[in-house]
Amino acid sequence: MLRFVALLALVGLAVCDDCCTTEDRKEVQTLWSEIWSAQFTGRRVQVAQAVFEDLFRRDPESKNLFKRVNVDDMNSPEFHAHCIRVVNGLDTVIGLLDDPDTLKSQLEHLAQQHKERDGIHKTHFDEMSHAFGAVMPQVSSCFNPDAWNRCFGSIATKIASLLED
């Protein structure tokens, strides 16, 4: 019987390799709250800009998706406002990681919003995941890439769920 339970546990871990566990959620929420605490409000734009710079290095064509927010001048008020919207949206979602029903509703809402934007594909969310994964270790001394990737990957996958590849 013990072998059967152990086998089920291993199968569960293999199937759920990208699951955001309870421990992952707590770790990501703690990391995020440390980075996003009130004393560091000015850094939000800088972090978001760094993420977008990484995204544009990885996928130069993705820059065209942000023309309406004056991406050609990444220091413009329009692009700064966009950066704040992105990180505030992520802040909301991370805050909801331990409230599955509300999180699901919020992610469905974000999925619909992104579906309505022309030219956005699932691959853009893969690239955004990589960009956040590259920037976050630079702003956190205790960054856990596995927990972050599982939780952020799950978030990005759900937001991109209504998009084409």
XYZ file of C-alpha atoms in Angstrom:
165
model
C 0.000 0.000 0.000
C 2.834 2.393 0.850
C 4.408 1.751 -2.564
C 1.106 2.568 -4.252
C 0.821 5.885 -2.379
C 4.436 6.722 -3.221
C 3.815 5.892 -6.877
C 0.715 8.116 -6.937
C 2.697 10.946 -5.372
C 5.438 10.634 -8.005
C 2.888 10.550 -10.828
C 1.194 13.599 -9.337
C 4.481 15.485 -9.216
C 5.301 14.529 -12.792
C 1.903 15.604 -14.072
C 1.984 18.796 -12.033
C 5.538 19.856 -12.813
C 4.338 23.351 -13.680
C 1.772 23.667 -10.870
C 1.936 26.621 -8.538
C 1.850 24.863 -5.161
C 0.771 26.366 -1.852
C 4.429 26.789 -0.928
C 5.187 28.372 -4.305
C 2.294 30.814 -3.909
C 3.480 31.891 -0.459
C 7.040 32.300 -1.665
C 6.020 34.329 -4.732
C 3.698 36.515 -2.655
C 6.441 37.152 -0.086
C 9.000 37.936 -2.793
C 6.574 40.241 -4.573
C 5.567 42.110 -1.420
C 9.237 42.719 -0.579
C 9.938 44.091 -4.050
C 6.703 46.043 -4.267
C 6.540 47.459 -0.750
C 5.475 51.093 -0.396
C 9.053 52.263 0.107
C 9.935 51.134 -3.423
C 7.095 52.610 -5.487
C 9.549 54.331 -7.827
C 11.117 51.036 -8.771
C 7.906 49.650 -10.312
C 8.378 51.553 -13.544
C 12.083 50.668 -13.645
C 11.392 46.961 -13.176
C 8.629 46.975 -15.795
C 10.846 48.882 -18.227
C 13.613 46.336 -17.711
C 11.134 43.530 -18.402
C 9.986 45.205 -21.611
C 13.580 45.893 -22.686
C 14.344 42.199 -22.210
C 11.167 41.256 -24.097
C 12.104 43.523 -27.018
C 15.631 42.064 -27.137
C 14.138 38.564 -27.283
C 11.358 39.452 -29.687
C 11.968 42.766 -31.496
C 8.700 42.477 -33.445
C 6.715 42.512 -30.195
C 7.544 46.184 -29.850
C 4.928 46.851 -32.547
C 2.214 45.689 -30.126
C 2.843 48.722 -27.924
C 2.739 51.559 -30.471
C -0.423 52.995 -28.888
C 1.481 53.549 -25.612
C 4.407 55.366 -27.262
C 6.875 52.491 -26.935
C 9.355 54.317 -29.169
C 10.013 56.597 -26.206
C 10.176 54.215 -23.265
C 10.565 57.213 -20.953
C 7.342 58.820 -22.142
C 4.444 59.290 -19.721
C 2.310 57.005 -21.919
C 4.767 54.125 -21.720
C 5.343 54.681 -17.993
C 1.567 54.521 -17.469
C 1.485 51.255 -19.423
C 4.291 49.859 -17.260
C 2.320 50.749 -14.125
C -0.797 49.051 -15.528
C 1.168 45.868 -16.236
C 2.830 45.619 -12.824
C -0.343 46.643 -10.988
C -2.232 43.938 -12.867
C 0.434 41.421 -11.898
C 0.317 42.699 -8.328
C -3.429 42.031 -8.244
C -3.035 38.529 -9.659
C -0.199 37.620 -7.288
C -2.303 38.886 -4.394
C -5.071 36.531 -5.509
C -2.906 33.403 -5.715
C -4.413 32.119 -2.473
C -8.011 32.869 -3.561
C -8.554 30.424 -6.448
C -12.108 31.433 -7.372
C -11.344 35.157 -7.557
C -8.022 34.450 -9.273
C -9.787 32.372 -11.921
C -12.264 35.177 -12.568
C -9.495 37.794 -12.801
C -7.422 35.645 -15.172
C -10.482 35.054 -17.380
C -11.020 38.817 -17.462
C -7.385 39.440 -18.424
C -7.561 36.680 -21.049
C -10.562 38.371 -22.643
C -8.844 41.771 -22.578
C -5.778 40.398 -24.330
C -7.864 38.462 -26.855
C -9.425 41.749 -27.955
C -6.017 43.234 -28.800
C -4.850 42.616 -32.351
C -1.625 40.738 -32.911
C -1.093 39.256 -29.453
C -0.236 35.547 -29.460
C 0.523 32.906 -26.842
C 4.196 33.098 -27.742
C 4.279 36.701 -26.503
C 3.347 35.472 -23.040
C 6.108 32.869 -23.209
C 8.556 35.627 -24.013
C 7.147 37.853 -21.246
C 7.604 34.957 -18.809
C 11.246 34.673 -19.836
C 11.697 38.437 -19.512
C 10.301 38.509 -15.976
C 12.430 35.461 -15.152
C 15.526 37.350 -16.296
C 14.737 40.585 -14.440
C 13.368 39.329 -11.117
C 16.659 37.831 -9.860
C 18.224 41.266 -10.345
C 15.773 42.911 -7.921
C 15.483 40.150 -5.325
C 18.242 38.628 -3.265
C 16.141 35.551 -2.446
C 14.626 34.822 -5.839
C 13.364 31.263 -6.272
C 13.175 30.719 -10.037
C 11.329 27.411 -9.752
C 8.499 28.826 -7.629
C 8.338 31.969 -9.772
C 8.293 30.022 -13.050
C 5.583 27.655 -11.873
C 3.315 30.439 -10.608
C 4.024 33.052 -13.273
C 3.927 30.371 -15.970
C 0.518 29.271 -14.769
C -0.711 32.887 -14.727
C 0.648 33.596 -18.216
C -0.788 30.367 -19.620
C -4.254 31.200 -18.331
C -4.159 34.779 -19.619
C -2.979 33.520 -23.015
C -5.532 30.709 -23.123
C -7.847 32.503 -25.589
C -5.043 33.544 -27.935
C -3.726 31.868 -31.054
C -0.261 30.335 -31.067
